[in-house]
Short mmCIF file of C-alpha atoms and ligand atoms in Angstrom, two decimals:
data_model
loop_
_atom_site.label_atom_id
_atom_site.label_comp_id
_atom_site.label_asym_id
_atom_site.label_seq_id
_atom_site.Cartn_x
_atom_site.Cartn_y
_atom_site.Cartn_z
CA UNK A 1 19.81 -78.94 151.62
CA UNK A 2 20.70 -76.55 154.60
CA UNK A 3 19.25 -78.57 156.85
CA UNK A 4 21.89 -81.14 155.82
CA UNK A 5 24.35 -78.68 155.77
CA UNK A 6 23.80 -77.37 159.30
CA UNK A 7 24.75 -80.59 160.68
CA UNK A 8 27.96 -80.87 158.67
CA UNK A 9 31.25 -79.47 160.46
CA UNK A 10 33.49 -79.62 157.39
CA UNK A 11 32.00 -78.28 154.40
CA UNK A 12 33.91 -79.26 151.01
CA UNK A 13 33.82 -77.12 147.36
CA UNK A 14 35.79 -79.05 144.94
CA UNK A 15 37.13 -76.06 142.05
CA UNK A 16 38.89 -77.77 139.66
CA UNK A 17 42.23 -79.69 141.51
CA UNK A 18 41.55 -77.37 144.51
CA UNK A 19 39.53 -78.57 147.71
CA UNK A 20 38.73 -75.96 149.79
CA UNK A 21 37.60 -77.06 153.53
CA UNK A 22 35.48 -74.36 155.92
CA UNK A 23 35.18 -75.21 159.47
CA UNK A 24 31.54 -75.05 159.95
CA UNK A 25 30.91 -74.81 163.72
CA UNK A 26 30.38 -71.53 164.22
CA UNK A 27 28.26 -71.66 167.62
CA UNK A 28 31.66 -73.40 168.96
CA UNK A 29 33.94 -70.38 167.52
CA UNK A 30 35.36 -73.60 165.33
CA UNK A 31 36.58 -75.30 168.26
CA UNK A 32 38.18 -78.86 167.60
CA UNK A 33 35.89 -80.89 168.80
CA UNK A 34 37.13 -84.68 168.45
CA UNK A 35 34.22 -85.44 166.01
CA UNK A 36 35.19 -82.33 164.05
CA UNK A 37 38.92 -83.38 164.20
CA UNK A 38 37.60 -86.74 162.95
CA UNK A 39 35.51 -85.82 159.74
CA UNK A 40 37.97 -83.26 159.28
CA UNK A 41 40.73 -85.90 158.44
CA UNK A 42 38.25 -88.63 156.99
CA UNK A 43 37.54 -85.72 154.21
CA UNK A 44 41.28 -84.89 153.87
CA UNK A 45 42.18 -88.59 153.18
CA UNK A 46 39.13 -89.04 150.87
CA UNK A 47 40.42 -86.59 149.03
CA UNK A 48 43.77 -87.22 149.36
CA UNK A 49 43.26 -90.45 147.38
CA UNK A 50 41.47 -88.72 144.53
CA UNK A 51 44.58 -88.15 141.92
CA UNK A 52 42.09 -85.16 140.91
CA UNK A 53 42.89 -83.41 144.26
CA UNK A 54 46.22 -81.30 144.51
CA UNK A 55 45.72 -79.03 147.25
CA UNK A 56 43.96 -77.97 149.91
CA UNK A 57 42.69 -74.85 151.63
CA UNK A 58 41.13 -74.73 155.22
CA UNK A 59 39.47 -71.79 156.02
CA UNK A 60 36.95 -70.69 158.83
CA UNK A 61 34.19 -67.57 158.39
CA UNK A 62 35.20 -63.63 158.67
CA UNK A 63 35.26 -63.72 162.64
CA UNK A 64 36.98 -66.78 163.46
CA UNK A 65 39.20 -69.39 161.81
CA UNK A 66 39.42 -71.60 165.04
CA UNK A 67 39.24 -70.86 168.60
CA UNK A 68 41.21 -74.33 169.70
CA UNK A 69 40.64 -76.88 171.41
CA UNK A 70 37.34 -77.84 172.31
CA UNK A 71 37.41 -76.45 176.48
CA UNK A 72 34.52 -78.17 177.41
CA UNK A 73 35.21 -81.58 176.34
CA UNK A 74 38.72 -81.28 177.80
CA UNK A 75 37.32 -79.81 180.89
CA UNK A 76 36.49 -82.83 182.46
CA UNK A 77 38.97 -85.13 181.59
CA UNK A 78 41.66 -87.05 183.89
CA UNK A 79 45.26 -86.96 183.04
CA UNK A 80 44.48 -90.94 183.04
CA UNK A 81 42.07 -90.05 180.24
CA UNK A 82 43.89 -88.16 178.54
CA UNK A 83 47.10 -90.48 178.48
CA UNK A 84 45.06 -93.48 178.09
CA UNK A 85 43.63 -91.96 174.57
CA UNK A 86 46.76 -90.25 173.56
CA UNK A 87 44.58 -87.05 173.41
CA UNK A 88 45.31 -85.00 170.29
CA UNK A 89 47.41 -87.52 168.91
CA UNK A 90 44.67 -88.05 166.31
CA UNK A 91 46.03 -84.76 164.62
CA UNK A 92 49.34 -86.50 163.44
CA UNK A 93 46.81 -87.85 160.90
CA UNK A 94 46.35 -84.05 159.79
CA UNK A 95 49.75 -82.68 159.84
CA UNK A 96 50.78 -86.57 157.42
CA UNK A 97 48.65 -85.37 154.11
CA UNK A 98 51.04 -85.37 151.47
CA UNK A 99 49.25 -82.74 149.80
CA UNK A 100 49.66 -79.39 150.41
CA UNK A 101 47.36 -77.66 152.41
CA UNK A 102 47.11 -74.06 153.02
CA UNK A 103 45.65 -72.13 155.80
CA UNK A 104 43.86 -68.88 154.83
CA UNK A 105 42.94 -67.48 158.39
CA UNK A 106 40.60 -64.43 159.20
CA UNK A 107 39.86 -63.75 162.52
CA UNK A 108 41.13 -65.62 165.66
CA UNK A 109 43.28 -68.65 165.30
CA UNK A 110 44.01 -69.36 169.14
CA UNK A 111 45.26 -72.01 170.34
CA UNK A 112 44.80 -75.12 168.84
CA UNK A 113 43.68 -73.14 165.89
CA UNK A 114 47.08 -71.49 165.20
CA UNK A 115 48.09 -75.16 165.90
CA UNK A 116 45.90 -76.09 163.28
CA UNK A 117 47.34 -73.40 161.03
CA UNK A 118 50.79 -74.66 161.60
CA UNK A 119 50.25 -78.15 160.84
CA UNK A 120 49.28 -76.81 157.36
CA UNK A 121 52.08 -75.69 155.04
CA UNK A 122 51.29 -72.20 153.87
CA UNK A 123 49.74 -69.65 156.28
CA UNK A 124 47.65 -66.70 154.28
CA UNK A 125 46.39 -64.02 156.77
CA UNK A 126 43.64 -61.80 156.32
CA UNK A 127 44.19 -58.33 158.21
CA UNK A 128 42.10 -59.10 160.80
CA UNK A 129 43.81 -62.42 162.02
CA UNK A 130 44.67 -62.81 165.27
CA UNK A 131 46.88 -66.07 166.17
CA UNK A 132 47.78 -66.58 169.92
CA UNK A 133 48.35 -69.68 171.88
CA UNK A 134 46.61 -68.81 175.22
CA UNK A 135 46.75 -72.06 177.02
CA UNK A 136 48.64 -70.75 179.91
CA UNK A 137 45.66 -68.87 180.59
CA UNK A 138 43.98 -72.14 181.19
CA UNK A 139 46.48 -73.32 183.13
CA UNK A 140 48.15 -75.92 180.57
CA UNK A 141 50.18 -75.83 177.78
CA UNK A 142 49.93 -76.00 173.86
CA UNK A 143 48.99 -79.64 173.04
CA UNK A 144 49.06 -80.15 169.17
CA UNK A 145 52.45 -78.72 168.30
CA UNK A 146 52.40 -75.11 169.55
CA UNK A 147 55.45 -74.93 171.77
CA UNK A 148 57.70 -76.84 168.88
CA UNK A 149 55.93 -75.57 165.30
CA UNK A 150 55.71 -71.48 166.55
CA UNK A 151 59.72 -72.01 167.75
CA UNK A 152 60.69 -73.27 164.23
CA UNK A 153 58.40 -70.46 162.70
CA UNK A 154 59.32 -67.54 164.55
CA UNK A 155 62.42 -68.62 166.65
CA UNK A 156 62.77 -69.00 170.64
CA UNK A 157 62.17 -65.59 171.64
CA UNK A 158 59.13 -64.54 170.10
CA UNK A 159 57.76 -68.45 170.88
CA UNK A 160 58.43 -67.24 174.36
CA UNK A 161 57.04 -64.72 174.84
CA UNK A 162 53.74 -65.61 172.90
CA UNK A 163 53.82 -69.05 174.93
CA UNK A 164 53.93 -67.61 178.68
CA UNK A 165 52.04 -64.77 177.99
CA UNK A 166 49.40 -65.90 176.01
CA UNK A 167 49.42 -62.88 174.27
CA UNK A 168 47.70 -61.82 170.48
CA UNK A 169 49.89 -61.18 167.36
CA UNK A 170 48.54 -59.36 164.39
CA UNK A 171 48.62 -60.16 161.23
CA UNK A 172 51.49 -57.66 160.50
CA UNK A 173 53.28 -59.49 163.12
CA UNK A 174 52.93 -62.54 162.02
CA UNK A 175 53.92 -61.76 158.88
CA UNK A 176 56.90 -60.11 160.39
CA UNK A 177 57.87 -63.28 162.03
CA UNK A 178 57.81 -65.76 159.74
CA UNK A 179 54.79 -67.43 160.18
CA UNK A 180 52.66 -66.06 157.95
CA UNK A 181 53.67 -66.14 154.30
CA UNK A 182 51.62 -63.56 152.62
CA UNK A 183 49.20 -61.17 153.96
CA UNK A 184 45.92 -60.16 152.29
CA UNK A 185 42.84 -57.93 152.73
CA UNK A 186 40.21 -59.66 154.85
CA UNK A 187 38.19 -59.21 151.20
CA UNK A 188 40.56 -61.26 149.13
CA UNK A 189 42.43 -63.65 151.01
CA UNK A 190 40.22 -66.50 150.32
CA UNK A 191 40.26 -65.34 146.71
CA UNK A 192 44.66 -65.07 147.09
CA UNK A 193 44.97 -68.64 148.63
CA UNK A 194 42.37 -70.69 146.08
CA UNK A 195 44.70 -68.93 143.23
CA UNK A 196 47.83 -69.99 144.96
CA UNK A 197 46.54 -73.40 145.47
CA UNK A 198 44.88 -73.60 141.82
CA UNK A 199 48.55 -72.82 140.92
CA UNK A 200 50.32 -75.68 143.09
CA UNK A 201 47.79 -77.97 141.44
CA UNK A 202 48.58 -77.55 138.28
CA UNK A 203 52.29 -78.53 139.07
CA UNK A 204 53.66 -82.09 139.12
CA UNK A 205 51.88 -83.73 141.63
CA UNK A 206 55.50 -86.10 142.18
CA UNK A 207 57.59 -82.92 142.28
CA UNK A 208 55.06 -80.89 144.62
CA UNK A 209 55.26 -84.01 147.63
CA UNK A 210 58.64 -84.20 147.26
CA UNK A 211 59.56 -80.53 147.40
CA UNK A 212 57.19 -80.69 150.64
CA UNK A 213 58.33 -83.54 151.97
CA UNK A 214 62.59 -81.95 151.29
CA UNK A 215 61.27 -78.73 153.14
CA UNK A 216 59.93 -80.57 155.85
CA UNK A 217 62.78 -82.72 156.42
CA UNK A 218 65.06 -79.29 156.88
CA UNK A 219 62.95 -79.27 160.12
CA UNK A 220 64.38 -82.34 161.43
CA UNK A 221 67.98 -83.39 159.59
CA UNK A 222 71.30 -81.52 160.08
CA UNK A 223 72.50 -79.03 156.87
CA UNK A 224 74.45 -81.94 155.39
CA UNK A 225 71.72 -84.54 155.51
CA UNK A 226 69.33 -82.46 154.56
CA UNK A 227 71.16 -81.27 151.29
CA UNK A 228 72.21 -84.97 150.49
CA UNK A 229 68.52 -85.72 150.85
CA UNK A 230 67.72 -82.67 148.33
CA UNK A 231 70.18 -83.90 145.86
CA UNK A 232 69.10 -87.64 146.04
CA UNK A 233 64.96 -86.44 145.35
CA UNK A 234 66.51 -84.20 142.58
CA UNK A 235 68.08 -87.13 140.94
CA UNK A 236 65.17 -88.84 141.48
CA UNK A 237 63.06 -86.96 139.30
CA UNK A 238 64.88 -87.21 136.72
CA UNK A 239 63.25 -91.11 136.17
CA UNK A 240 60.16 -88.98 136.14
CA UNK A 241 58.20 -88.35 133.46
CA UNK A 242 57.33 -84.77 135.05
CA UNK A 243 61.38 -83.53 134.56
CA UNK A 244 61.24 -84.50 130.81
CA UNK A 245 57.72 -82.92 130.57
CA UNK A 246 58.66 -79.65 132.14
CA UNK A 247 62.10 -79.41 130.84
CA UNK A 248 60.90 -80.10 127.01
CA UNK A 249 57.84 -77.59 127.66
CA UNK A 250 61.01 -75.05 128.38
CA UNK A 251 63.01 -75.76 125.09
CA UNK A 252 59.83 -76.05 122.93
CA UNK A 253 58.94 -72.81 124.32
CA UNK A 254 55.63 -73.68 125.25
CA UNK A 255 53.76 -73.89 129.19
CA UNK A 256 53.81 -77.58 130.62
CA UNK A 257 50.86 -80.11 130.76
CA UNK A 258 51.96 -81.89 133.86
CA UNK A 259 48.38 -83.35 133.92
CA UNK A 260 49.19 -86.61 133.11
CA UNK A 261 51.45 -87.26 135.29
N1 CAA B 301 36.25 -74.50 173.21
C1 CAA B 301 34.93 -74.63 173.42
N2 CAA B 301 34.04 -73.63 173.25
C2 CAA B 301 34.51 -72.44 172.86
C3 CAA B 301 35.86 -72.21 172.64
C4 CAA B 301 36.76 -73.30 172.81
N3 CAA B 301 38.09 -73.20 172.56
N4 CAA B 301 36.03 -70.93 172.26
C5 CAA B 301 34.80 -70.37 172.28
N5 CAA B 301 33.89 -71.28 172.63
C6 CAA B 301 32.44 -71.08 172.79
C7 CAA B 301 32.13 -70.27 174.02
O1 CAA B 301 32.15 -71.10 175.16
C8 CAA B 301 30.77 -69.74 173.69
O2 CAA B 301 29.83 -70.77 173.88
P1 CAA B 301 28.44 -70.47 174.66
O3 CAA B 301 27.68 -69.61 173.69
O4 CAA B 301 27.86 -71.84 174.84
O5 CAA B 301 28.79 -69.76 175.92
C9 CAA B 301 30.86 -69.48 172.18
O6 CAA B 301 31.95 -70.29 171.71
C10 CAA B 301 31.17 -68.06 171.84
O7 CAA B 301 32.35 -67.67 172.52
P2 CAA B 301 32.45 -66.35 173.43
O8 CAA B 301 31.12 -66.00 174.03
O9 CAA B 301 33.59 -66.52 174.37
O10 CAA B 301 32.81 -65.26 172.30
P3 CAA B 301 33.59 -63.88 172.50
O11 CAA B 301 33.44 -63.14 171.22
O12 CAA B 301 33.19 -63.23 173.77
O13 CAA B 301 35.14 -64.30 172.67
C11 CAA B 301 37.15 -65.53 172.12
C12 CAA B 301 35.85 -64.88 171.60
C13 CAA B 301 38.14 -64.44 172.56
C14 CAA B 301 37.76 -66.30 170.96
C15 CAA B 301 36.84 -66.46 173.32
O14 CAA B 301 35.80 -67.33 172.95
C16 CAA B 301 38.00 -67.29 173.77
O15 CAA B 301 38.91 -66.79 174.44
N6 CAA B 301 37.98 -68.63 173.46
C17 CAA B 301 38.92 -69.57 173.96
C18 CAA B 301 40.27 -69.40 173.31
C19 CAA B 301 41.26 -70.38 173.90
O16 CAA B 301 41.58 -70.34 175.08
N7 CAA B 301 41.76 -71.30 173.07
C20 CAA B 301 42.69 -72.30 173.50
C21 CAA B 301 41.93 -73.56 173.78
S1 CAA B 301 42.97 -74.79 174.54
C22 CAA B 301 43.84 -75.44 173.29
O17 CAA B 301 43.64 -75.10 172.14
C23 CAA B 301 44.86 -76.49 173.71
C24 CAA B 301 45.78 -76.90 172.66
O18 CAA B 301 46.94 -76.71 172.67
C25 CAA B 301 45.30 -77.60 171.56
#
């Protein structure tokens, strides 16, 4: 029904293990509106509690994956306002799935939309994406993560100078930088990152989260926490039934079913 579907800002295609998420408010450029940033994560943790579901992709349409925030309902807010709601803090929902979700961006990502890229854990560019955060043109800064996720990406300088200028980075650059992973033609990156994810999801769904979750945790703990932390979830899996599954797959010479798991 398109008249259904016109309404809809998330629009969800379930292939196989992979659910694949398209912003769908095009008039807006794919701004974050708060009732997009709501069904967005009401989806996400539908899904996320399907044990069918192992990963994610969030794309946006050939011109834009998101143009950030939503201006015009910030526009008019109070710093009151925004303090009394905690504005944007609804994202930490996002950026919490346990499954991974990757970010397969044509087009602009500005703002909040790079933010939005960042908070996912793969970045797939086509080569026509654009990722900026502009805020200081606005006369405020990044809100959901900009000025601390692009620093651990792509290190203080180039965070810098992105940050005050406001400036666009290619694709290539991006790349370049370390915030991109792969790069793709505009024609097959939506293609690339439903493979990549079909991939993940056919992995242990214990040992994907927890090789996430050890990644993520290099972000935050110092060398030698973090590597007794890696050691400890290694060990770990070893109760698992996904170790003695993928290591008897290896001797028996044959490709692991990890789909019971
Ligand atoms: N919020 C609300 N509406 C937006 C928007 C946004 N972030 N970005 C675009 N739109 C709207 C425009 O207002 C316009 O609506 P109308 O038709 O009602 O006028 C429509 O989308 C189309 O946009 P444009 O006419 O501007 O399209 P363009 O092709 O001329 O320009 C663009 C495209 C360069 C992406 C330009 O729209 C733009 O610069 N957008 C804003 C980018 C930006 O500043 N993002 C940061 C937002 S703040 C933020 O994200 C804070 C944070 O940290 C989270």
């Amino acid at each position: 029904d398109t008249s259904l579907e016109a309404n809809v800002l998330i629009k969800v295609e379930i292939t196989g293990k992979v659910a694949l998420l398209t912003l769908n408010r095009s008039q807006a450029l794919n701004a974050l509106s708060s009732e997009l940033m709501h069904e967005l994560i009401a989806k996400m943790q539908q899904l996320e509690a399907n044990p069918d579901i192992g990963c994610f992709v969030i794309t946006g349409n050939s011109r834009v994956f998101c143009a950030g925030a939503d201006i015009k309902e910030m526009q008019i807010k109070s710093c009151q306002q925004m303090i009394a709601e905690d504005y944007f803090s609804g994202w930490d929902q996002f950026a919490a799935i346990k499954i991974p979700k990757i970010a397969a961006v044509s087009g602009y990502a500005l703002g909040g939309g790079c933010e939005l890229a960042m908070m996912c854990d793969v970045i797939y560019a086509g080569d026509s994406a654009v990722f900026a955060q502009p805020e200081i043109n606005l006369g405020v800064i990044p809100g959901i993560g900009g000025t601390q996720r692009l620093t651990h990406s792509v290190g203080k300088a180039k965070a810098m100078d992105l940050i005050l200028t406001g400036r666009h980075m290619s694709a290539a650059e991006a790349e370049q930088g370390g915030l991109v992973a792969r790069v793709f033609s505009d024609e097959t990156l939506l293609e690339e990152a439903l493979f990549a994810a079909q991939s993940i999801s056919e992995k242990g769904r214990l040992s994907v989260a927890l090789a996430k979750e050890a990644i993520d945790a290099s972000m935050e703990l110092p060398l030698a926490q973090g590597l007794v932390f890696e050691r400890r979830v290694f060990h770990s899996l070893f109760s698992c039934r996904e170790q003695q599954e993928g290591m008897a797959a290896f001797i028996e010479k044959r490709r692991a079913d990890f789909s019971h798991d």
